[in-house]
Amino acid sequence: MLGKLIKHETRATSRIFLPLYGALLILTIFTKLALAFGAPDFFTDNVATNPIIEVVLGISFTLYFIAVVALSVMTLVMIIQRFYKNLFTDEGYLMFSLPVKTWELVLSKLIVGLIWSAVCTLMIVISFFILSLGSFSMMDLTQGISLAYTEFYSTFGTSLNVFIFETMMLIVVSTISSILMIYVSIAIGQLFNQHRIVASFGAYIVITIALQIIGSILMAIFALGNLDIVISQGNDGEAMQMIHLLINGSTLCNVALCIGFYLATQYIMKNRLNLE
Amino acid sequence: MTILSTKNLTKSYGKKTALSQINMDIPRGRIIGLLGPNGSGKSTLIKLAAGLLVPTSGEITIDGLAPGVDTKAKISYLSERSYLSDWMRVIEIIAFFEDFYPDFNRIKAENMLKDLNINPDDRLKTMSKGTKEKVQLILVMSRQAQLYLLDEPIGGVDPAARDYILNTIITNYKEDAAVIISTHLIADIEQILDDIIFINQGELVLSSSVDEIRETHNKSVDGLFREVFKC
């Protein structure tokens, strides 16, 4: 049943996202063409460009910028809206009477939300890549990357791959935990008889403050607060060790948060559900 | 054979008690009217059976099971709210129901849509409130469920469609299924009811067969309702 939920969730969200991705792609290509024909040396030279072309470029860059922002905002809005509207308003009457388990409802929303977050990031990266085509050579790029690897290794004594992998892990886990934090806040809002949306916002703010406090305490315990001092002293090895600890520690904390948020959301939905 | 059974079923929202110590056994093969004034606890009872609420105390079982995935598969529930997504077309909603309920009969649904002149390609957004209610009822009645829970099924529907819908309810359900209809439009549905349950302020007032009422009280259900719940 989880697969079916994911299928229908994807169907319900793709009708919003696909046109947006299309718009971003069209704007990217348009901007790229305007650049290529009107101002081929835009990125490299400071040669004055034709005023008409400048206006066209100005408009297409603005539209492009708006599309990128709209895409990012829309991804967040959809994550919130699909969870709230589909489960806790009138539509919830249907979703909760389906023969599926509560955790499947939560997980299907989470997985589809994550997929869209990833696709959104990927689309923006692709679009930047298209825009910057021609302003660098592939050879320079590969050379630059291999140089970065050797320099990183000689300075810190660990492979850059490890560092990238750990950072990616942190990004993935913290994305999950931030989505689940939205879910748990919405679920907590449902415990109130009135002003549920306000209560959800309140819950979100309270959780944020609590996490800030806990975070600062943990930083103090593990003496990670003076990372900037260590870096400024030029002690690369020690600094890298602290960064490792910081990244992996954050990943672990986020895993704990994910579990806590998920269980709390599921508990509320299962035992304290009270649709309006 | 009991399909729905409750034991000292109680539900309170904070300090407010919506249902208090309800005991009932509903047999298969009957159409039951769940009747009571506004706010009497009808919807709460139906939501508890549908698994949308958890009892405060006491228990409720469907075919011997506590509400959960298994009971939800046996129940076809029509909520008082319009619970379909506005942006969907009727055919998309049919596909949705077909996916989640193995007992959903697409042909039955399509025939009913045709009879009520509803275009399957229309989006719900473009429909009137009454038409939406019809679509929802068609979907619910197109399942071969064991227990139908219909919360205010005919409130917004015109009288002609009302007759059609009541007719489909009688002809559609199998002999081993039960239909519970909650409403206050008693006169309209009285003809199809086998049993009635009166509830008021969260308590069971009367539970009886319609024939019994006609014999012992010498009144229609509507007449008795007006007498029992006289303001």
PDB file of C-alpha atoms in Angstrom, chain B residues 3-229:
ATOM      1  CA  ILE B   3     -20.913  -6.692  12.264  1.00  0.00           C
ATOM      2  CA  LEU B   4     -20.529  -3.769  14.651  1.00  0.00           C
ATOM      3  CA  SER B   5     -20.393  -4.052  18.404  1.00  0.00           C
ATOM      4  CA  THR B   6     -19.672  -1.521  21.133  1.00  0.00           C
ATOM      5  CA  LYS B   7     -19.031  -2.029  24.824  1.00  0.00           C
ATOM      6  CA  ASN B   8     -19.327   0.931  27.197  1.00  0.00           C
ATOM      7  CA  LEU B   9     -18.049   3.075  24.356  1.00  0.00           C
ATOM      8  CA  THR B  10     -17.186   6.565  25.549  1.00  0.00           C
ATOM      9  CA  LYS B  11     -15.604   9.474  23.714  1.00  0.00           C
ATOM     10  CA  SER B  12     -14.856  12.855  25.169  1.00  0.00           C
ATOM     11  CA  TYR B  13     -13.167  15.867  23.647  1.00  0.00           C
ATOM     12  CA  GLY B  14     -11.419  17.523  26.556  1.00  0.00           C
ATOM     13  CA  LYS B  15     -14.122  18.066  29.157  1.00  0.00           C
ATOM     14  CA  LYS B  16     -16.984  17.638  26.725  1.00  0.00           C
ATOM     15  CA  THR B  17     -18.435  14.140  26.522  1.00  0.00           C
ATOM     16  CA  ALA B  18     -19.645  13.333  23.044  1.00  0.00           C
ATOM     17  CA  LEU B  19     -20.601   9.708  23.647  1.00  0.00           C
ATOM     18  CA  SER B  20     -21.168   8.043  26.955  1.00  0.00           C
ATOM     19  CA  GLN B  21     -21.325   4.330  27.744  1.00  0.00           C
ATOM     20  CA  ILE B  22     -22.819   3.168  24.462  1.00  0.00           C
ATOM     21  CA  ASN B  23     -23.613  -0.535  24.207  1.00  0.00           C
ATOM     22  CA  MET B  24     -24.953  -1.880  20.957  1.00  0.00           C
ATOM     23  CA  ASP B  25     -24.750  -4.800  18.581  1.00  0.00           C
ATOM     24  CA  ILE B  26     -25.568  -4.270  14.939  1.00  0.00           C
ATOM     25  CA  PRO B  27     -26.383  -7.375  12.911  1.00  0.00           C
ATOM     26  CA  ARG B  28     -25.601  -7.922   9.245  1.00  0.00           C
ATOM     27  CA  GLY B  29     -28.248  -7.676   6.590  1.00  0.00           C
ATOM     28  CA  ARG B  30     -30.016  -4.626   8.035  1.00  0.00           C
ATOM     29  CA  ILE B  31     -30.311  -0.956   7.162  1.00  0.00           C
ATOM     30  CA  ILE B  32     -30.052   1.026  10.346  1.00  0.00           C
ATOM     31  CA  GLY B  33     -31.001   4.649  10.826  1.00  0.00           C
ATOM     32  CA  LEU B  34     -28.775   6.421  13.345  1.00  0.00           C
ATOM     33  CA  LEU B  35     -31.017   9.277  14.373  1.00  0.00           C
ATOM     34  CA  GLY B  36     -30.640  12.182  16.725  1.00  0.00           C
ATOM     35  CA  PRO B  37     -30.617  15.971  16.848  1.00  0.00           C
ATOM     36  CA  ASN B  38     -27.588  18.026  15.838  1.00  0.00           C
ATOM     37  CA  GLY B  39     -24.614  17.442  18.102  1.00  0.00           C
ATOM     38  CA  SER B  40     -26.067  14.270  19.612  1.00  0.00           C
ATOM     39  CA  GLY B  41     -22.964  12.194  18.850  1.00  0.00           C
ATOM     40  CA  LYS B  42     -24.010  10.550  15.568  1.00  0.00           C
ATOM     41  CA  SER B  43     -20.906  11.604  13.664  1.00  0.00           C
ATOM     42  CA  THR B  44     -18.657  10.752  16.602  1.00  0.00           C
ATOM     43  CA  LEU B  45     -20.035   7.217  16.690  1.00  0.00           C
ATOM     44  CA  ILE B  46     -19.544   6.800  12.951  1.00  0.00           C
ATOM     45  CA  LYS B  47     -16.011   8.225  13.071  1.00  0.00           C
ATOM     46  CA  LEU B  48     -15.119   5.820  15.877  1.00  0.00           C
ATOM     47  CA  ALA B  49     -16.343   2.908  13.770  1.00  0.00           C
ATOM     48  CA  ALA B  50     -14.473   4.209  10.732  1.00  0.00           C
ATOM     49  CA  GLY B  51     -11.260   4.416  12.767  1.00  0.00           C
ATOM     50  CA  LEU B  52     -10.928   8.185  12.495  1.00  0.00           C
ATOM     51  CA  LEU B  53     -11.208   8.635  16.238  1.00  0.00           C
ATOM     52  CA  VAL B  54      -9.868   6.586  19.130  1.00  0.00           C
ATOM     53  CA  PRO B  55     -12.279   5.861  22.016  1.00  0.00           C
ATOM     54  CA  THR B  56     -11.612   7.531  25.355  1.00  0.00           C
ATOM     55  CA  SER B  57     -12.747   4.338  27.077  1.00  0.00           C
ATOM     56  CA  GLY B  58     -14.733   1.235  26.279  1.00  0.00           C
ATOM     57  CA  GLU B  59     -14.376  -0.573  22.998  1.00  0.00           C
ATOM     58  CA  ILE B  60     -15.735  -0.818  19.516  1.00  0.00           C
ATOM     59  CA  THR B  61     -15.254  -3.786  17.192  1.00  0.00           C
ATOM     60  CA  ILE B  62     -16.064  -4.394  13.555  1.00  0.00           C
ATOM     61  CA  ASP B  63     -16.522  -8.048  12.681  1.00  0.00           C
ATOM     62  CA  GLY B  64     -14.778  -8.803  15.968  1.00  0.00           C
ATOM     63  CA  LEU B  65     -11.758  -6.610  15.257  1.00  0.00           C
ATOM     64  CA  ALA B  66     -10.626  -3.308  16.748  1.00  0.00           C
ATOM     65  CA  PRO B  67     -10.529  -0.510  14.153  1.00  0.00           C
ATOM     66  CA  GLY B  68      -7.418  -0.734  11.983  1.00  0.00           C
ATOM     67  CA  VAL B  69      -6.294  -1.549   8.471  1.00  0.00           C
ATOM     68  CA  ASP B  70      -8.397  -4.734   8.338  1.00  0.00           C
ATOM     69  CA  THR B  71     -11.611  -3.074   9.436  1.00  0.00           C
ATOM     70  CA  LYS B  72     -11.060  -0.095   7.152  1.00  0.00           C
ATOM     71  CA  ALA B  73     -10.933  -2.497   4.219  1.00  0.00           C
ATOM     72  CA  LYS B  74     -14.363  -3.813   5.218  1.00  0.00           C
ATOM     73  CA  ILE B  75     -15.962  -0.428   5.777  1.00  0.00           C
ATOM     74  CA  SER B  76     -17.196   1.945   3.136  1.00  0.00           C
ATOM     75  CA  TYR B  77     -17.405   5.330   4.806  1.00  0.00           C
ATOM     76  CA  LEU B  78     -19.117   8.446   3.553  1.00  0.00           C
ATOM     77  CA  SER B  79     -18.146  11.449   5.631  1.00  0.00           C
ATOM     78  CA  GLU B  80     -20.322  14.473   6.199  1.00  0.00           C
ATOM     79  CA  ARG B  81     -17.523  16.559   4.641  1.00  0.00           C
ATOM     80  CA  SER B  82     -16.680  16.504   0.982  1.00  0.00           C
ATOM     81  CA  TYR B  83     -13.425  14.629   1.241  1.00  0.00           C
ATOM     82  CA  LEU B  84     -12.351  14.465  -2.394  1.00  0.00           C
ATOM     83  CA  SER B  85      -9.562  16.656  -3.741  1.00  0.00           C
ATOM     84  CA  ASP B  86     -10.972  19.496  -5.798  1.00  0.00           C
ATOM     85  CA  TRP B  87      -8.444  19.345  -8.607  1.00  0.00           C
ATOM     86  CA  MET B  88      -9.205  15.727  -9.464  1.00  0.00           C
ATOM     87  CA  ARG B  89     -11.365  14.500 -12.295  1.00  0.00           C
ATOM     88  CA  VAL B  90     -13.999  11.872 -11.540  1.00  0.00           C
ATOM     89  CA  ILE B  91     -12.081   9.247 -13.543  1.00  0.00           C
ATOM     90  CA  GLU B  92      -8.945   9.961 -11.496  1.00  0.00           C
ATOM     91  CA  ILE B  93     -10.872   9.499  -8.270  1.00  0.00           C
ATOM     92  CA  ILE B  94     -12.275   6.226  -9.571  1.00  0.00           C
ATOM     93  CA  ALA B  95      -8.713   5.068 -10.277  1.00  0.00           C
ATOM     94  CA  PHE B  96      -7.770   6.093  -6.740  1.00  0.00           C
ATOM     95  CA  PHE B  97     -10.591   4.055  -5.183  1.00  0.00           C
ATOM     96  CA  GLU B  98      -9.845   1.112  -7.451  1.00  0.00           C
ATOM     97  CA  ASP B  99      -6.233   1.139  -6.292  1.00  0.00           C
ATOM     98  CA  PHE B 100      -6.936   1.157  -2.588  1.00  0.00           C
ATOM     99  CA  TYR B 101     -10.098  -0.922  -2.359  1.00  0.00           C
ATOM    100  CA  PRO B 102     -10.033  -4.358  -3.997  1.00  0.00           C
ATOM    101  CA  ASP B 103     -13.818  -4.550  -3.581  1.00  0.00           C
ATOM    102  CA  PHE B 104     -14.413  -1.447  -5.699  1.00  0.00           C
ATOM    103  CA  ASN B 105     -16.559  -2.115  -8.766  1.00  0.00           C
ATOM    104  CA  ARG B 106     -15.694   0.322 -11.554  1.00  0.00           C
ATOM    105  CA  ILE B 107     -18.558  -0.722 -13.824  1.00  0.00           C
ATOM    106  CA  LYS B 108     -21.091  -0.078 -11.104  1.00  0.00           C
ATOM    107  CA  ALA B 109     -19.637   3.380 -10.521  1.00  0.00           C
ATOM    108  CA  GLU B 110     -19.639   4.256 -14.213  1.00  0.00           C
ATOM    109  CA  ASN B 111     -23.251   3.135 -14.601  1.00  0.00           C
ATOM    110  CA  MET B 112     -24.383   5.229 -11.675  1.00  0.00           C
ATOM    111  CA  LEU B 113     -22.506   8.263 -13.011  1.00  0.00           C
ATOM    112  CA  LYS B 114     -24.295   7.797 -16.321  1.00  0.00           C
ATOM    113  CA  ASP B 115     -27.691   7.476 -14.618  1.00  0.00           C
ATOM    114  CA  LEU B 116     -27.133  10.709 -12.727  1.00  0.00           C
ATOM    115  CA  ASN B 117     -25.749  12.524 -15.785  1.00  0.00           C
ATOM    116  CA  ILE B 118     -22.305  13.155 -14.340  1.00  0.00           C
ATOM    117  CA  ASN B 119     -19.466  13.431 -16.836  1.00  0.00           C
ATOM    118  CA  PRO B 120     -16.492  11.327 -15.633  1.00  0.00           C
ATOM    119  CA  ASP B 121     -14.058  13.774 -17.226  1.00  0.00           C
ATOM    120  CA  ASP B 122     -15.279  16.720 -15.178  1.00  0.00           C
ATOM    121  CA  ARG B 123     -13.140  18.106 -12.400  1.00  0.00           C
ATOM    122  CA  LEU B 124     -14.713  18.300  -8.959  1.00  0.00           C
ATOM    123  CA  LYS B 125     -13.848  21.979  -8.808  1.00  0.00           C
ATOM    124  CA  THR B 126     -16.408  22.732 -11.515  1.00  0.00           C
ATOM    125  CA  MET B 127     -19.239  20.832  -9.820  1.00  0.00           C
ATOM    126  CA  SER B 128     -22.024  22.047  -7.591  1.00  0.00           C
ATOM    127  CA  LYS B 129     -22.107  20.967  -3.968  1.00  0.00           C
ATOM    128  CA  GLY B 130     -24.936  18.546  -4.645  1.00  0.00           C
ATOM    129  CA  THR B 131     -23.151  16.938  -7.582  1.00  0.00           C
ATOM    130  CA  LYS B 132     -20.017  16.467  -5.494  1.00  0.00           C
ATOM    131  CA  GLU B 133     -22.104  14.707  -2.860  1.00  0.00           C
ATOM    132  CA  LYS B 134     -23.538  12.446  -5.524  1.00  0.00           C
ATOM    133  CA  VAL B 135     -20.063  11.539  -6.785  1.00  0.00           C
ATOM    134  CA  GLN B 136     -18.936  10.736  -3.281  1.00  0.00           C
ATOM    135  CA  LEU B 137     -21.971   8.577  -2.609  1.00  0.00           C
ATOM    136  CA  ILE B 138     -21.545   6.748  -5.909  1.00  0.00           C
ATOM    137  CA  LEU B 139     -17.954   5.908  -4.996  1.00  0.00           C
ATOM    138  CA  VAL B 140     -18.923   4.677  -1.561  1.00  0.00           C
ATOM    139  CA  MET B 141     -21.814   2.562  -2.836  1.00  0.00           C
ATOM    140  CA  SER B 142     -19.720   1.070  -5.647  1.00  0.00           C
ATOM    141  CA  ARG B 143     -17.758  -0.921  -3.123  1.00  0.00           C
ATOM    142  CA  GLN B 144     -18.758  -4.405  -2.036  1.00  0.00           C
ATOM    143  CA  ALA B 145     -18.158  -3.598   1.624  1.00  0.00           C
ATOM    144  CA  GLN B 146     -19.452  -5.359   4.716  1.00  0.00           C
ATOM    145  CA  LEU B 147     -20.397  -2.227   6.553  1.00  0.00           C
ATOM    146  CA  TYR B 148     -21.488   1.044   4.983  1.00  0.00           C
ATOM    147  CA  LEU B 149     -21.294   4.102   7.193  1.00  0.00           C
ATOM    148  CA  LEU B 150     -23.176   6.946   5.601  1.00  0.00           C
ATOM    149  CA  ASP B 151     -22.965  10.208   7.509  1.00  0.00           C
ATOM    150  CA  GLU B 152     -25.671  12.581   6.258  1.00  0.00           C
ATOM    151  CA  PRO B 153     -25.715  11.099   2.764  1.00  0.00           C
ATOM    152  CA  ILE B 154     -28.616  12.977   1.245  1.00  0.00           C
ATOM    153  CA  GLY B 155     -28.432  16.403   2.849  1.00  0.00           C
ATOM    154  CA  GLY B 156     -27.515  18.424  -0.227  1.00  0.00           C
ATOM    155  CA  VAL B 157     -29.054  16.252  -2.914  1.00  0.00           C
ATOM    156  CA  ASP B 158     -32.251  17.078  -4.808  1.00  0.00           C
ATOM    157  CA  PRO B 159     -35.348  14.875  -4.171  1.00  0.00           C
ATOM    158  CA  ALA B 160     -35.207  13.055  -7.525  1.00  0.00           C
ATOM    159  CA  ALA B 161     -31.598  12.042  -7.029  1.00  0.00           C
ATOM    160  CA  ARG B 162     -32.461  11.245  -3.423  1.00  0.00           C
ATOM    161  CA  ASP B 163     -34.872   8.529  -4.544  1.00  0.00           C
ATOM    162  CA  TYR B 164     -32.306   7.145  -6.959  1.00  0.00           C
ATOM    163  CA  ILE B 165     -29.648   7.060  -4.257  1.00  0.00           C
ATOM    164  CA  LEU B 166     -31.883   5.397  -1.694  1.00  0.00           C
ATOM    165  CA  ASN B 167     -32.791   2.868  -4.315  1.00  0.00           C
ATOM    166  CA  THR B 168     -29.129   2.121  -5.024  1.00  0.00           C
ATOM    167  CA  ILE B 169     -28.481   1.726  -1.325  1.00  0.00           C
ATOM    168  CA  ILE B 170     -31.209  -0.914  -1.029  1.00  0.00           C
ATOM    169  CA  THR B 171     -30.265  -2.780  -4.183  1.00  0.00           C
ATOM    170  CA  ASN B 172     -26.491  -2.506  -3.842  1.00  0.00           C
ATOM    171  CA  TYR B 173     -25.653  -3.969  -0.520  1.00  0.00           C
ATOM    172  CA  LYS B 174     -25.190  -7.672  -0.123  1.00  0.00           C
ATOM    173  CA  GLU B 175     -27.223  -9.716   2.331  1.00  0.00           C
ATOM    174  CA  ASP B 176     -24.296 -10.091   4.718  1.00  0.00           C
ATOM    175  CA  ALA B 177     -23.585  -6.366   4.836  1.00  0.00           C
ATOM    176  CA  ALA B 178     -25.104  -3.690   7.025  1.00  0.00           C
ATOM    177  CA  VAL B 179     -25.803  -0.056   6.240  1.00  0.00           C
ATOM    178  CA  ILE B 180     -25.793   2.605   8.922  1.00  0.00           C
ATOM    179  CA  ILE B 181     -27.276   5.910   7.837  1.00  0.00           C
ATOM    180  CA  SER B 182     -27.023   8.926  10.064  1.00  0.00           C
ATOM    181  CA  THR B 183     -29.419  11.730   9.259  1.00  0.00           C
ATOM    182  CA  HIS B 184     -32.073  14.027  10.556  1.00  0.00           C
ATOM    183  CA  LEU B 185     -34.064  13.879   7.315  1.00  0.00           C
ATOM    184  CA  ILE B 186     -36.001  10.968   8.734  1.00  0.00           C
ATOM    185  CA  ALA B 187     -39.177  11.165   6.675  1.00  0.00           C
ATOM    186  CA  ASP B 188     -37.150  10.797   3.476  1.00  0.00           C
ATOM    187  CA  ILE B 189     -35.340   7.622   4.428  1.00  0.00           C
ATOM    188  CA  GLU B 190     -37.858   6.020   6.728  1.00  0.00           C
ATOM    189  CA  GLN B 191     -39.182   3.725   3.995  1.00  0.00           C
ATOM    190  CA  ILE B 192     -35.855   1.944   3.565  1.00  0.00           C
ATOM    191  CA  LEU B 193     -34.909   1.515   7.232  1.00  0.00           C
ATOM    192  CA  ASP B 194     -35.122  -1.820   9.046  1.00  0.00           C
ATOM    193  CA  ASP B 195     -33.955  -0.633  12.451  1.00  0.00           C
ATOM    194  CA  ILE B 196     -33.479   2.673  14.173  1.00  0.00           C
ATOM    195  CA  ILE B 197     -31.194   3.915  16.890  1.00  0.00           C
ATOM    196  CA  PHE B 198     -32.022   7.160  18.644  1.00  0.00           C
ATOM    197  CA  ILE B 199     -29.181   8.933  20.356  1.00  0.00           C
ATOM    198  CA  ASN B 200     -29.269  12.193  22.252  1.00  0.00           C
ATOM    199  CA  GLN B 201     -26.507  14.058  24.078  1.00  0.00           C
ATOM    200  CA  GLY B 202     -24.195  11.115  23.651  1.00  0.00           C
ATOM    201  CA  GLU B 203     -26.546   8.548  25.114  1.00  0.00           C
ATOM    202  CA  LEU B 204     -28.518   5.749  23.578  1.00  0.00           C
ATOM    203  CA  VAL B 205     -32.200   6.614  23.906  1.00  0.00           C
ATOM    204  CA  LEU B 206     -33.912   3.929  21.909  1.00  0.00           C
ATOM    205  CA  SER B 207     -32.962   1.003  19.740  1.00  0.00           C
ATOM    206  CA  SER B 208     -35.676  -0.863  17.933  1.00  0.00           C
ATOM    207  CA  SER B 209     -36.913  -2.227  14.641  1.00  0.00           C
ATOM    208  CA  VAL B 210     -39.126   0.006  12.544  1.00  0.00           C
ATOM    209  CA  ASP B 211     -41.954  -2.546  12.548  1.00  0.00           C
ATOM    210  CA  GLU B 212     -41.895  -2.594  16.340  1.00  0.00           C
ATOM    211  CA  ILE B 213     -42.245   1.163  16.469  1.00  0.00           C
ATOM    212  CA  ARG B 214     -45.181   1.136  14.136  1.00  0.00           C
ATOM    213  CA  GLU B 215     -46.850  -1.586  16.212  1.00  0.00           C
ATOM    214  CA  THR B 216     -46.163  -0.501  19.764  1.00  0.00           C
ATOM    215  CA  HIS B 217     -46.196   3.257  19.326  1.00  0.00           C
ATOM    216  CA  ASN B 218     -48.558   3.297  16.404  1.00  0.00           C
ATOM    217  CA  LYS B 219     -46.484   6.068  14.891  1.00  0.00           C
ATOM    218  CA  SER B 220     -44.084   6.625  12.056  1.00  0.00           C
ATOM    219  CA  VAL B 221     -40.387   6.906  12.955  1.00  0.00           C
ATOM    220  CA  ASP B 222     -40.554  10.574  12.044  1.00  0.00           C
ATOM    221  CA  GLY B 223     -43.517  11.063  14.373  1.00  0.00           C
ATOM    222  CA  LEU B 224     -41.791   9.251  17.207  1.00  0.00           C
ATOM    223  CA  PHE B 225     -38.600  11.244  16.665  1.00  0.00           C
ATOM    224  CA  ARG B 226     -40.518  14.504  16.910  1.00  0.00           C
ATOM    225  CA  GLU B 227     -42.131  13.304  20.112  1.00  0.00           C
ATOM    226  CA  VAL B 228     -38.950  11.986  21.763  1.00  0.00           C
ATOM    227  CA  PHE B 229     -36.838  15.008  20.864  1.00  0.00           C
TER     228      PHE B 229
END
